[in-house]
Amino acid sequence: MNIMGTTILWIIIGILIFDFAFEQILDYLNTSRWSDKVPNALKDIIDEKKYKKSKHYYKTNGRFSLIISTISLIGMLAMLYFNGFAFVDGIVRNWTKSPVLMALLFFGVLGLVSDIITTPFSLYKTFVIEEKFGFNKTTLKTFFLDKIKGWLIGAIIGGGLLALIVWIYESTGNMFWIIAWAVMSLFTIFVTMFYTSLIVPLFNKLTPLEDGELRDEIETFAKKVGYKLDNIFIIDGSKRSSKANAYFSGLGSKKKIVLFDTLIKDHTKEELVGVLAHEIGHYKKRHTLANVILATLQTGLMLFILSFFIDKNTMWPQYLANALGSKEAGFHLGILAFGMLYSPLSLVLGIIMNIISRKNEFAADKFAAENYDGKPLQDALKKLSVNHLSNLNPHPAYVFVHYSHPPLLQRLKGIEENNCIS
């Protein structure tokens, strides 16, 4: 291995170790926020029994996450030290000389092996931890059917997109990043518009919200705020978990609001309208469109930087391949090494996106409270957090890095400070 390849390898190893250590520090800080008794700020939200259960759930997941993260780090370091990526690359090169097929086989083999290794951990997470705390509703049949469907979707959509990107790289030279950016931007828009229509039904049943008191209340609110009420669906989330949720997706005429059946089961009519008003708030504030634009800009930045590292007129493709233990350069090796080198910038961009997302959540809360009623929204947020055994008092550093939604206490305080409660 040349000096540059060795240097890149050590940078990659440093990034992997830093990422691991950074996450452990954040987890430790978050764990330190748990006290033996219910904090005074939470006494009106959660009782002693539920608080202890939440603490137990958090610490159980934390220990499990530490085990998985440690195994993942050891596995990645072993692959780098023993030239595991180069070994897979060598096998793939013996099968084909086509850059497109090499990339598909290389990532296909790595993805399949990774999935096989992680499946026992997923089973334990679902059927032991989630089962123990009363969340799991998934059967083994559903679990493995989901996995098979995931493989097929990944192979068709992910494989097709990868093949197209490699073909663009091989065919366009210096124009690669611009054309690839256009393709991936169109793909992002397509997924945003049609995910709920095309992908979700492969895993869950979507049913239009039926006529009744709830729909009448929703229609009254929608008319008040000028929202065209066409696509509100109930999803059978109880098929897999007792946890509840709601989300907004799509653009223009393809916009949809999806409510989990578990949400309807556990909440009052007013709370449900409050939650739905929050989701409509995202639409009225154009948060979905803004997120698509931001994601597109991030993709463009990533591809622009990537174009320098995989430029065939430089030695960088060879350096990246050498860092992974291979003597021959290849697009698949280049983007794998680049992905690990890009991790610090990805972390920073992720933090920025979370800051924006939390700001949007406050805005959607405010819209819902101003245009409907803050009290039912507060009650719904409390119930969701307590029923999910959420950490109600997370460390600010952990929130800053990882939270796309503000912590519960901040959201409740935000509604009150804006004098939104009617």
mmCIF file of N, CA and C in Angstrom, residues 199-309:
data_model
loop_
_atom_site.group_PDB
_atom_site.id
_atom_site.type_symbol
_atom_site.label_atom_id
_atom_site.label_comp_id
_atom_site.label_asym_id
_atom_site.label_seq_id
_atom_site.Cartn_x
_atom_site.Cartn_y
_atom_site.Cartn_z
ATOM 1 N N ILE A 199 -45.097 2.470 -1.822
ATOM 2 C CA ILE A 199 -44.259 1.635 -0.966
ATOM 3 C C ILE A 199 -44.985 1.175 0.287
ATOM 4 N N VAL A 200 -45.637 2.103 0.971
ATOM 5 C CA VAL A 200 -46.312 1.759 2.229
ATOM 6 C C VAL A 200 -47.317 0.621 2.066
ATOM 7 N N PRO A 201 -48.156 0.600 0.985
ATOM 8 C CA PRO A 201 -49.126 -0.494 0.844
ATOM 9 C C PRO A 201 -48.498 -1.884 0.707
ATOM 10 N N LEU A 202 -47.206 -1.944 0.393
ATOM 11 C CA LEU A 202 -46.544 -3.244 0.324
ATOM 12 C C LEU A 202 -46.345 -3.841 1.719
ATOM 13 N N PHE A 203 -46.401 -2.985 2.733
ATOM 14 C CA PHE A 203 -46.163 -3.432 4.101
ATOM 15 C C PHE A 203 -47.385 -3.263 5.007
ATOM 16 N N ASN A 204 -48.198 -2.261 4.707
ATOM 17 C CA ASN A 204 -49.351 -1.967 5.568
ATOM 18 C C ASN A 204 -50.593 -1.693 4.753
ATOM 19 N N LYS A 205 -51.736 -1.806 5.405
ATOM 20 C CA LYS A 205 -53.010 -1.499 4.768
ATOM 21 C C LYS A 205 -53.396 -0.067 5.084
ATOM 22 N N LEU A 206 -53.680 0.699 4.045
ATOM 23 C CA LEU A 206 -54.136 2.078 4.206
ATOM 24 C C LEU A 206 -55.632 2.141 3.910
ATOM 25 N N THR A 207 -56.387 2.685 4.860
ATOM 26 C CA THR A 207 -57.836 2.786 4.715
ATOM 27 C C THR A 207 -58.266 4.235 4.855
ATOM 28 N N PRO A 208 -59.058 4.769 3.910
ATOM 29 C CA PRO A 208 -59.546 6.155 4.051
ATOM 30 C C PRO A 208 -60.316 6.325 5.352
ATOM 31 N N LEU A 209 -60.133 7.450 6.002
ATOM 32 C CA LEU A 209 -60.846 7.733 7.242
ATOM 33 C C LEU A 209 -62.351 7.728 6.964
ATOM 34 N N GLU A 210 -63.074 6.918 7.709
ATOM 35 C CA GLU A 210 -64.508 6.753 7.461
ATOM 36 C C GLU A 210 -65.314 7.934 8.011
ATOM 37 N N ASP A 211 -66.569 8.034 7.528
ATOM 38 C CA ASP A 211 -67.470 9.075 8.007
ATOM 39 C C ASP A 211 -67.785 8.858 9.475
ATOM 40 N N GLY A 212 -68.027 9.962 10.186
ATOM 41 C CA GLY A 212 -68.338 9.875 11.608
ATOM 42 C C GLY A 212 -67.961 11.160 12.306
ATOM 43 N N GLU A 213 -68.021 11.149 13.638
ATOM 44 C CA GLU A 213 -67.735 12.347 14.424
ATOM 45 C C GLU A 213 -66.320 12.859 14.190
ATOM 46 N N LEU A 214 -65.365 11.936 14.138
ATOM 47 C CA LEU A 214 -63.973 12.348 13.964
ATOM 48 C C LEU A 214 -63.782 13.032 12.623
ATOM 49 N N ARG A 215 -64.308 12.424 11.567
ATOM 50 C CA ARG A 215 -64.148 13.033 10.241
ATOM 51 C C ARG A 215 -64.879 14.377 10.157
ATOM 52 N N ASP A 216 -66.053 14.446 10.783
ATOM 53 C CA ASP A 216 -66.796 15.706 10.786
ATOM 54 C C ASP A 216 -65.981 16.813 11.455
ATOM 55 N N GLU A 217 -65.367 16.479 12.595
ATOM 56 C CA GLU A 217 -64.558 17.449 13.319
ATOM 57 C C GLU A 217 -63.344 17.864 12.492
ATOM 58 N N ILE A 218 -62.749 16.891 11.826
ATOM 59 C CA ILE A 218 -61.580 17.165 10.983
ATOM 60 C C ILE A 218 -61.968 18.041 9.802
ATOM 61 N N GLU A 219 -63.094 17.726 9.164
ATOM 62 C CA GLU A 219 -63.547 18.496 8.009
ATOM 63 C C GLU A 219 -63.854 19.939 8.397
ATOM 64 N N THR A 220 -64.428 20.124 9.569
ATOM 65 C CA THR A 220 -64.723 21.478 10.049
ATOM 66 C C THR A 220 -63.434 22.276 10.223
ATOM 67 N N PHE A 221 -62.436 21.625 10.814
ATOM 68 C CA PHE A 221 -61.149 22.300 11.010
ATOM 69 C C PHE A 221 -60.465 22.573 9.669
ATOM 70 N N ALA A 222 -60.466 21.571 8.771
ATOM 71 C CA ALA A 222 -59.809 21.719 7.472
ATOM 72 C C ALA A 222 -60.417 22.870 6.674
ATOM 73 N N LYS A 223 -61.744 22.986 6.715
ATOM 74 C CA LYS A 223 -62.423 24.086 6.018
ATOM 75 C C LYS A 223 -62.022 25.424 6.608
ATOM 76 N N LYS A 224 -61.874 25.466 7.921
ATOM 77 C CA LYS A 224 -61.513 26.699 8.608
ATOM 78 C C LYS A 224 -60.141 27.215 8.170
ATOM 79 N N VAL A 225 -59.170 26.296 7.998
ATOM 80 C CA VAL A 225 -57.801 26.709 7.671
ATOM 81 C C VAL A 225 -57.513 26.650 6.177
ATOM 82 N N GLY A 226 -58.538 26.309 5.365
ATOM 83 C CA GLY A 226 -58.347 26.284 3.919
ATOM 84 C C GLY A 226 -57.513 25.130 3.417
ATOM 85 N N TYR A 227 -57.686 23.968 4.063
ATOM 86 C CA TYR A 227 -56.955 22.771 3.633
ATOM 87 C C TYR A 227 -57.907 21.859 2.871
ATOM 88 N N LYS A 228 -57.543 21.495 1.653
ATOM 89 C CA LYS A 228 -58.384 20.619 0.848
ATOM 90 C C LYS A 228 -58.278 19.199 1.378
ATOM 91 N N LEU A 229 -59.373 18.714 1.940
ATOM 92 C CA LEU A 229 -59.375 17.425 2.624
ATOM 93 C C LEU A 229 -59.751 16.307 1.660
ATOM 94 N N ASP A 230 -58.760 15.631 1.135
ATOM 95 C CA ASP A 230 -59.009 14.518 0.226
ATOM 96 C C ASP A 230 -58.418 13.210 0.745
ATOM 97 N N ASN A 231 -57.170 13.306 1.176
ATOM 98 C CA ASN A 231 -56.430 12.080 1.453
ATOM 99 C C ASN A 231 -56.004 11.971 2.909
ATOM 100 N N ILE A 232 -56.905 11.478 3.759
ATOM 101 C CA ILE A 232 -56.568 11.148 5.142
ATOM 102 C C ILE A 232 -56.786 9.652 5.312
ATOM 103 N N PHE A 233 -55.731 8.968 5.712
ATOM 104 C CA PHE A 233 -55.774 7.519 5.777
ATOM 105 C C PHE A 233 -55.449 7.010 7.179
ATOM 106 N N ILE A 234 -55.988 5.839 7.470
ATOM 107 C CA ILE A 234 -55.651 5.115 8.687
ATOM 108 C C ILE A 234 -54.749 3.954 8.280
ATOM 109 N N ILE A 235 -53.611 3.828 8.956
ATOM 110 C CA ILE A 235 -52.676 2.748 8.668
ATOM 111 C C ILE A 235 -52.710 1.736 9.810
ATOM 112 N N ASP A 236 -52.630 0.459 9.486
ATOM 113 C CA ASP A 236 -52.706 -0.590 10.506
ATOM 114 C C ASP A 236 -51.352 -0.777 11.199
ATOM 115 N N GLY A 237 -50.924 0.273 11.899
ATOM 116 C CA GLY A 237 -49.655 0.209 12.622
ATOM 117 C C GLY A 237 -49.654 -0.842 13.710
ATOM 118 N N SER A 238 -50.844 -1.179 14.252
ATOM 119 C CA SER A 238 -50.954 -2.177 15.309
ATOM 120 C C SER A 238 -50.536 -3.566 14.836
ATOM 121 N N LYS A 239 -50.355 -3.717 13.530
ATOM 122 C CA LYS A 239 -49.891 -4.979 12.971
ATOM 123 C C LYS A 239 -48.485 -5.312 13.452
ATOM 124 N N ARG A 240 -47.712 -4.265 13.806
ATOM 125 C CA ARG A 240 -46.319 -4.470 14.202
ATOM 126 C C ARG A 240 -45.995 -3.949 15.596
ATOM 127 N N SER A 241 -46.664 -2.886 16.022
ATOM 128 C CA SER A 241 -46.306 -2.286 17.301
ATOM 129 C C SER A 241 -47.508 -1.566 17.907
ATOM 130 N N SER A 242 -47.480 -1.442 19.222
ATOM 131 C CA SER A 242 -48.542 -0.695 19.899
ATOM 132 C C SER A 242 -48.238 0.800 19.921
ATOM 133 N N LYS A 243 -47.058 1.191 19.443
ATOM 134 C CA LYS A 243 -46.692 2.607 19.411
ATOM 135 C C LYS A 243 -47.524 3.335 18.356
ATOM 136 N N ALA A 244 -47.823 4.598 18.635
ATOM 137 C CA ALA A 244 -48.685 5.380 17.748
ATOM 138 C C ALA A 244 -47.901 6.484 17.055
ATOM 139 N N ASN A 245 -48.417 6.924 15.918
ATOM 140 C CA ASN A 245 -47.739 7.988 15.173
ATOM 141 C C ASN A 245 -48.705 8.585 14.158
ATOM 142 N N ALA A 246 -48.271 9.661 13.538
ATOM 143 C CA ALA A 246 -48.987 10.279 12.426
ATOM 144 C C ALA A 246 -47.945 10.995 11.585
ATOM 145 N N TYR A 247 -48.183 11.086 10.277
ATOM 146 C CA TYR A 247 -47.212 11.795 9.446
ATOM 147 C C TYR A 247 -47.882 12.374 8.203
ATOM 148 N N PHE A 248 -47.207 13.353 7.638
ATOM 149 C CA PHE A 248 -47.652 14.026 6.416
ATOM 150 C C PHE A 248 -46.643 13.703 5.319
ATOM 151 N N SER A 249 -47.119 13.376 4.133
ATOM 152 C CA SER A 249 -46.210 13.096 3.022
ATOM 153 C C SER A 249 -46.800 13.606 1.721
ATOM 154 N N GLY A 250 -45.940 13.693 0.721
ATOM 155 C CA GLY A 250 -46.404 14.070 -0.604
ATOM 156 C C GLY A 250 -46.345 15.564 -0.863
ATOM 157 N N LEU A 251 -46.558 15.893 -2.138
ATOM 158 C CA LEU A 251 -46.571 17.280 -2.581
ATOM 159 C C LEU A 251 -47.785 17.495 -3.478
ATOM 160 N N GLY A 252 -48.329 18.701 -3.464
ATOM 161 C CA GLY A 252 -49.441 19.020 -4.361
ATOM 162 C C GLY A 252 -50.629 18.091 -4.182
ATOM 163 N N SER A 253 -51.135 17.588 -5.290
ATOM 164 C CA SER A 253 -52.316 16.720 -5.246
ATOM 165 C C SER A 253 -52.017 15.361 -4.645
ATOM 166 N N LYS A 254 -50.745 15.034 -4.470
ATOM 167 C CA LYS A 254 -50.355 13.738 -3.926
ATOM 168 C C LYS A 254 -50.138 13.785 -2.407
ATOM 169 N N LYS A 255 -50.464 14.917 -1.780
ATOM 170 C CA LYS A 255 -50.245 15.030 -0.336
ATOM 171 C C LYS A 255 -51.221 14.113 0.413
ATOM 172 N N LYS A 256 -50.723 13.525 1.493
ATOM 173 C CA LYS A 256 -51.525 12.615 2.304
ATOM 174 C C LYS A 256 -51.199 12.808 3.775
ATOM 175 N N ILE A 257 -52.211 12.645 4.607
ATOM 176 C CA ILE A 257 -52.018 12.580 6.049
ATOM 177 C C ILE A 257 -52.355 11.160 6.475
ATOM 178 N N VAL A 258 -51.450 10.569 7.239
ATOM 179 C CA VAL A 258 -51.635 9.183 7.667
ATOM 180 C C VAL A 258 -51.654 9.130 9.188
ATOM 181 N N LEU A 259 -52.728 8.551 9.739
ATOM 182 C CA LEU A 259 -52.881 8.370 11.180
ATOM 183 C C LEU A 259 -52.790 6.876 11.502
ATOM 184 N N PHE A 260 -51.994 6.526 12.496
ATOM 185 C CA PHE A 260 -51.903 5.126 12.903
ATOM 186 C C PHE A 260 -53.188 4.727 13.635
ATOM 187 N N ASP A 261 -53.620 3.483 13.430
ATOM 188 C CA ASP A 261 -54.830 3.014 14.122
ATOM 189 C C ASP A 261 -54.628 3.019 15.636
ATOM 190 N N THR A 262 -53.388 2.831 16.079
ATOM 191 C CA THR A 262 -53.093 2.879 17.507
ATOM 192 C C THR A 262 -53.280 4.288 18.063
ATOM 193 N N LEU A 263 -53.069 5.290 17.215
ATOM 194 C CA LEU A 263 -53.275 6.683 17.631
ATOM 195 C C LEU A 263 -54.755 6.928 17.880
ATOM 196 N N ILE A 264 -55.594 6.426 16.976
ATOM 197 C CA ILE A 264 -57.039 6.604 17.101
ATOM 198 C C ILE A 264 -57.574 5.854 18.317
ATOM 199 N N LYS A 265 -57.004 4.705 18.568
ATOM 200 C CA LYS A 265 -57.466 3.859 19.686
ATOM 201 C C LYS A 265 -57.207 4.517 21.047
ATOM 202 N N ASP A 266 -56.067 5.215 21.170
ATOM 203 C CA ASP A 266 -55.637 5.705 22.483
ATOM 204 C C ASP A 266 -55.922 7.177 22.746
ATOM 205 N N HIS A 267 -56.518 7.884 21.759
ATOM 206 C CA HIS A 267 -56.682 9.327 21.925
ATOM 207 C C HIS A 267 -58.129 9.765 21.702
ATOM 208 N N THR A 268 -58.472 10.880 22.337
ATOM 209 C CA THR A 268 -59.814 11.427 22.173
ATOM 210 C C THR A 268 -59.941 12.100 20.807
ATOM 211 N N LYS A 269 -61.178 12.422 20.446
ATOM 212 C CA LYS A 269 -61.437 13.085 19.169
ATOM 213 C C LYS A 269 -60.689 14.411 19.091
ATOM 214 N N GLU A 270 -60.716 15.184 20.177
ATOM 215 C CA GLU A 270 -60.058 16.485 20.194
ATOM 216 C C GLU A 270 -58.545 16.340 20.080
ATOM 217 N N GLU A 271 -57.982 15.341 20.747
ATOM 218 C CA GLU A 271 -56.538 15.111 20.669
ATOM 219 C C GLU A 271 -56.120 14.723 19.262
ATOM 220 N N LEU A 272 -56.951 13.910 18.614
ATOM 221 C CA LEU A 272 -56.648 13.484 17.247
ATOM 222 C C LEU A 272 -56.678 14.668 16.285
ATOM 223 N N VAL A 273 -57.653 15.537 16.450
ATOM 224 C CA VAL A 273 -57.715 16.718 15.584
ATOM 225 C C VAL A 273 -56.518 17.624 15.864
ATOM 226 N N GLY A 274 -56.114 17.710 17.126
ATOM 227 C CA GLY A 274 -54.933 18.491 17.469
ATOM 228 C C GLY A 274 -53.686 17.967 16.778
ATOM 229 N N VAL A 275 -53.530 16.630 16.779
ATOM 230 C CA VAL A 275 -52.379 16.010 16.107
ATOM 231 C C VAL A 275 -52.466 16.249 14.605
ATOM 232 N N LEU A 276 -53.663 16.063 14.044
ATOM 233 C CA LEU A 276 -53.831 16.265 12.605
ATOM 234 C C LEU A 276 -53.607 17.731 12.229
ATOM 235 N N ALA A 277 -54.041 18.644 13.106
ATOM 236 C CA ALA A 277 -53.814 20.065 12.849
ATOM 237 C C ALA A 277 -52.318 20.364 12.794
ATOM 238 N N HIS A 278 -51.552 19.692 13.638
ATOM 239 C CA HIS A 278 -50.097 19.834 13.605
ATOM 240 C C HIS A 278 -49.549 19.394 12.239
ATOM 241 N N GLU A 279 -50.048 18.264 11.739
ATOM 242 C CA GLU A 279 -49.584 17.766 10.442
ATOM 243 C C GLU A 279 -49.989 18.710 9.312
ATOM 244 N N ILE A 280 -51.197 19.244 9.383
ATOM 245 C CA ILE A 280 -51.627 20.232 8.385
ATOM 246 C C ILE A 280 -50.751 21.476 8.474
ATOM 247 N N GLY A 281 -50.323 21.794 9.695
ATOM 248 C CA GLY A 281 -49.426 22.929 9.889
ATOM 249 C C GLY A 281 -48.143 22.780 9.092
ATOM 250 N N HIS A 282 -47.626 21.558 9.035
ATOM 251 C CA HIS A 282 -46.418 21.317 8.228
ATOM 252 C C HIS A 282 -46.690 21.646 6.758
ATOM 253 N N TYR A 283 -47.879 21.263 6.288
ATOM 254 C CA TYR A 283 -48.225 21.535 4.893
ATOM 255 C C TYR A 283 -48.399 23.036 4.658
ATOM 256 N N LYS A 284 -49.136 23.680 5.546
ATOM 257 C CA LYS A 284 -49.411 25.110 5.365
ATOM 258 C C LYS A 284 -48.128 25.939 5.453
ATOM 259 N N LYS A 285 -47.180 25.469 6.244
ATOM 260 C CA LYS A 285 -45.892 26.162 6.386
ATOM 261 C C LYS A 285 -44.879 25.703 5.325
ATOM 262 N N ARG A 286 -45.292 24.774 4.457
ATOM 263 C CA ARG A 286 -44.471 24.265 3.351
ATOM 264 C C ARG A 286 -43.175 23.601 3.831
ATOM 265 N N HIS A 287 -43.280 22.901 4.945
ATOM 266 C CA HIS A 287 -42.098 22.236 5.482
ATOM 267 C C HIS A 287 -41.657 21.048 4.619
ATOM 268 N N THR A 288 -42.621 20.319 4.070
ATOM 269 C CA THR A 288 -42.269 19.175 3.234
ATOM 270 C C THR A 288 -41.484 19.623 2.004
ATOM 271 N N LEU A 289 -41.955 20.690 1.360
ATOM 272 C CA LEU A 289 -41.259 21.228 0.188
ATOM 273 C C LEU A 289 -39.868 21.716 0.574
ATOM 274 N N ALA A 290 -39.771 22.400 1.712
ATOM 275 C CA ALA A 290 -38.470 22.897 2.174
ATOM 276 C C ALA A 290 -37.508 21.748 2.441
ATOM 277 N N ASN A 291 -38.031 20.660 3.021
ATOM 278 C CA ASN A 291 -37.179 19.499 3.300
ATOM 279 C C ASN A 291 -36.662 18.864 2.019
ATOM 280 N N VAL A 292 -37.518 18.817 0.991
ATOM 281 C CA VAL A 292 -37.088 18.275 -0.297
ATOM 282 C C VAL A 292 -35.971 19.133 -0.883
ATOM 283 N N ILE A 293 -36.134 20.442 -0.804
ATOM 284 C CA ILE A 293 -35.112 21.360 -1.329
ATOM 285 C C ILE A 293 -33.802 21.201 -0.577
ATOM 286 N N LEU A 294 -33.872 21.129 0.744
ATOM 287 C CA LEU A 294 -32.660 20.972 1.558
ATOM 288 C C LEU A 294 -31.980 19.638 1.275
ATOM 289 N N ALA A 295 -32.773 18.577 1.159
ATOM 290 C CA ALA A 295 -32.207 17.263 0.851
ATOM 291 C C ALA A 295 -31.527 17.274 -0.516
ATOM 292 N N THR A 296 -32.144 17.963 -1.457
ATOM 293 C CA THR A 296 -31.567 18.068 -2.799
ATOM 294 C C THR A 296 -30.240 18.819 -2.769
ATOM 295 N N LEU A 297 -30.173 19.907 -2.014
ATOM 296 C CA LEU A 297 -28.937 20.672 -1.892
ATOM 297 C C LEU A 297 -27.837 19.844 -1.220
ATOM 298 N N GLN A 298 -28.214 19.083 -0.199
ATOM 299 C CA GLN A 298 -27.242 18.212 0.456
ATOM 300 C C GLN A 298 -26.690 17.174 -0.512
ATOM 301 N N THR A 299 -27.574 16.610 -1.305
ATOM 302 C CA THR A 299 -27.146 15.607 -2.287
ATOM 303 C C THR A 299 -26.189 16.224 -3.294
ATOM 304 N N GLY A 300 -26.507 17.431 -3.742
ATOM 305 C CA GLY A 300 -25.633 18.125 -4.686
ATOM 306 C C GLY A 300 -24.258 18.381 -4.098
ATOM 307 N N LEU A 301 -24.205 18.824 -2.841
ATOM 308 C CA LEU A 301 -22.923 19.059 -2.180
ATOM 309 C C LEU A 301 -22.114 17.777 -2.073
ATOM 310 N N MET A 302 -22.783 16.691 -1.675
ATOM 311 C CA MET A 302 -22.093 15.415 -1.539
ATOM 312 C C MET A 302 -21.522 14.937 -2.870
ATOM 313 N N LEU A 303 -22.332 15.031 -3.930
ATOM 314 C CA LEU A 303 -21.876 14.582 -5.245
ATOM 315 C C LEU A 303 -20.760 15.467 -5.788
ATOM 316 N N PHE A 304 -20.840 16.765 -5.498
ATOM 317 C CA PHE A 304 -19.791 17.686 -5.936
ATOM 318 C C PHE A 304 -18.446 17.305 -5.298
ATOM 319 N N ILE A 305 -18.450 17.056 -3.998
ATOM 320 C CA ILE A 305 -17.215 16.653 -3.307
ATOM 321 C C ILE A 305 -16.765 15.285 -3.790
ATOM 322 N N LEU A 306 -17.727 14.361 -3.948
ATOM 323 C CA LEU A 306 -17.405 13.016 -4.430
ATOM 324 C C LEU A 306 -16.710 13.062 -5.782
ATOM 325 N N SER A 307 -17.123 13.986 -6.647
ATOM 326 C CA SER A 307 -16.570 14.052 -7.999
ATOM 327 C C SER A 307 -15.055 14.272 -7.996
ATOM 328 N N PHE A 308 -14.543 14.953 -6.983
ATOM 329 C CA PHE A 308 -13.100 15.170 -6.883
ATOM 330 C C PHE A 308 -12.369 13.886 -6.492
ATOM 331 N N PHE A 309 -12.999 13.097 -5.644
ATOM 332 C CA PHE A 309 -12.357 11.884 -5.135
ATOM 333 C C PHE A 309 -12.378 10.736 -6.146
#
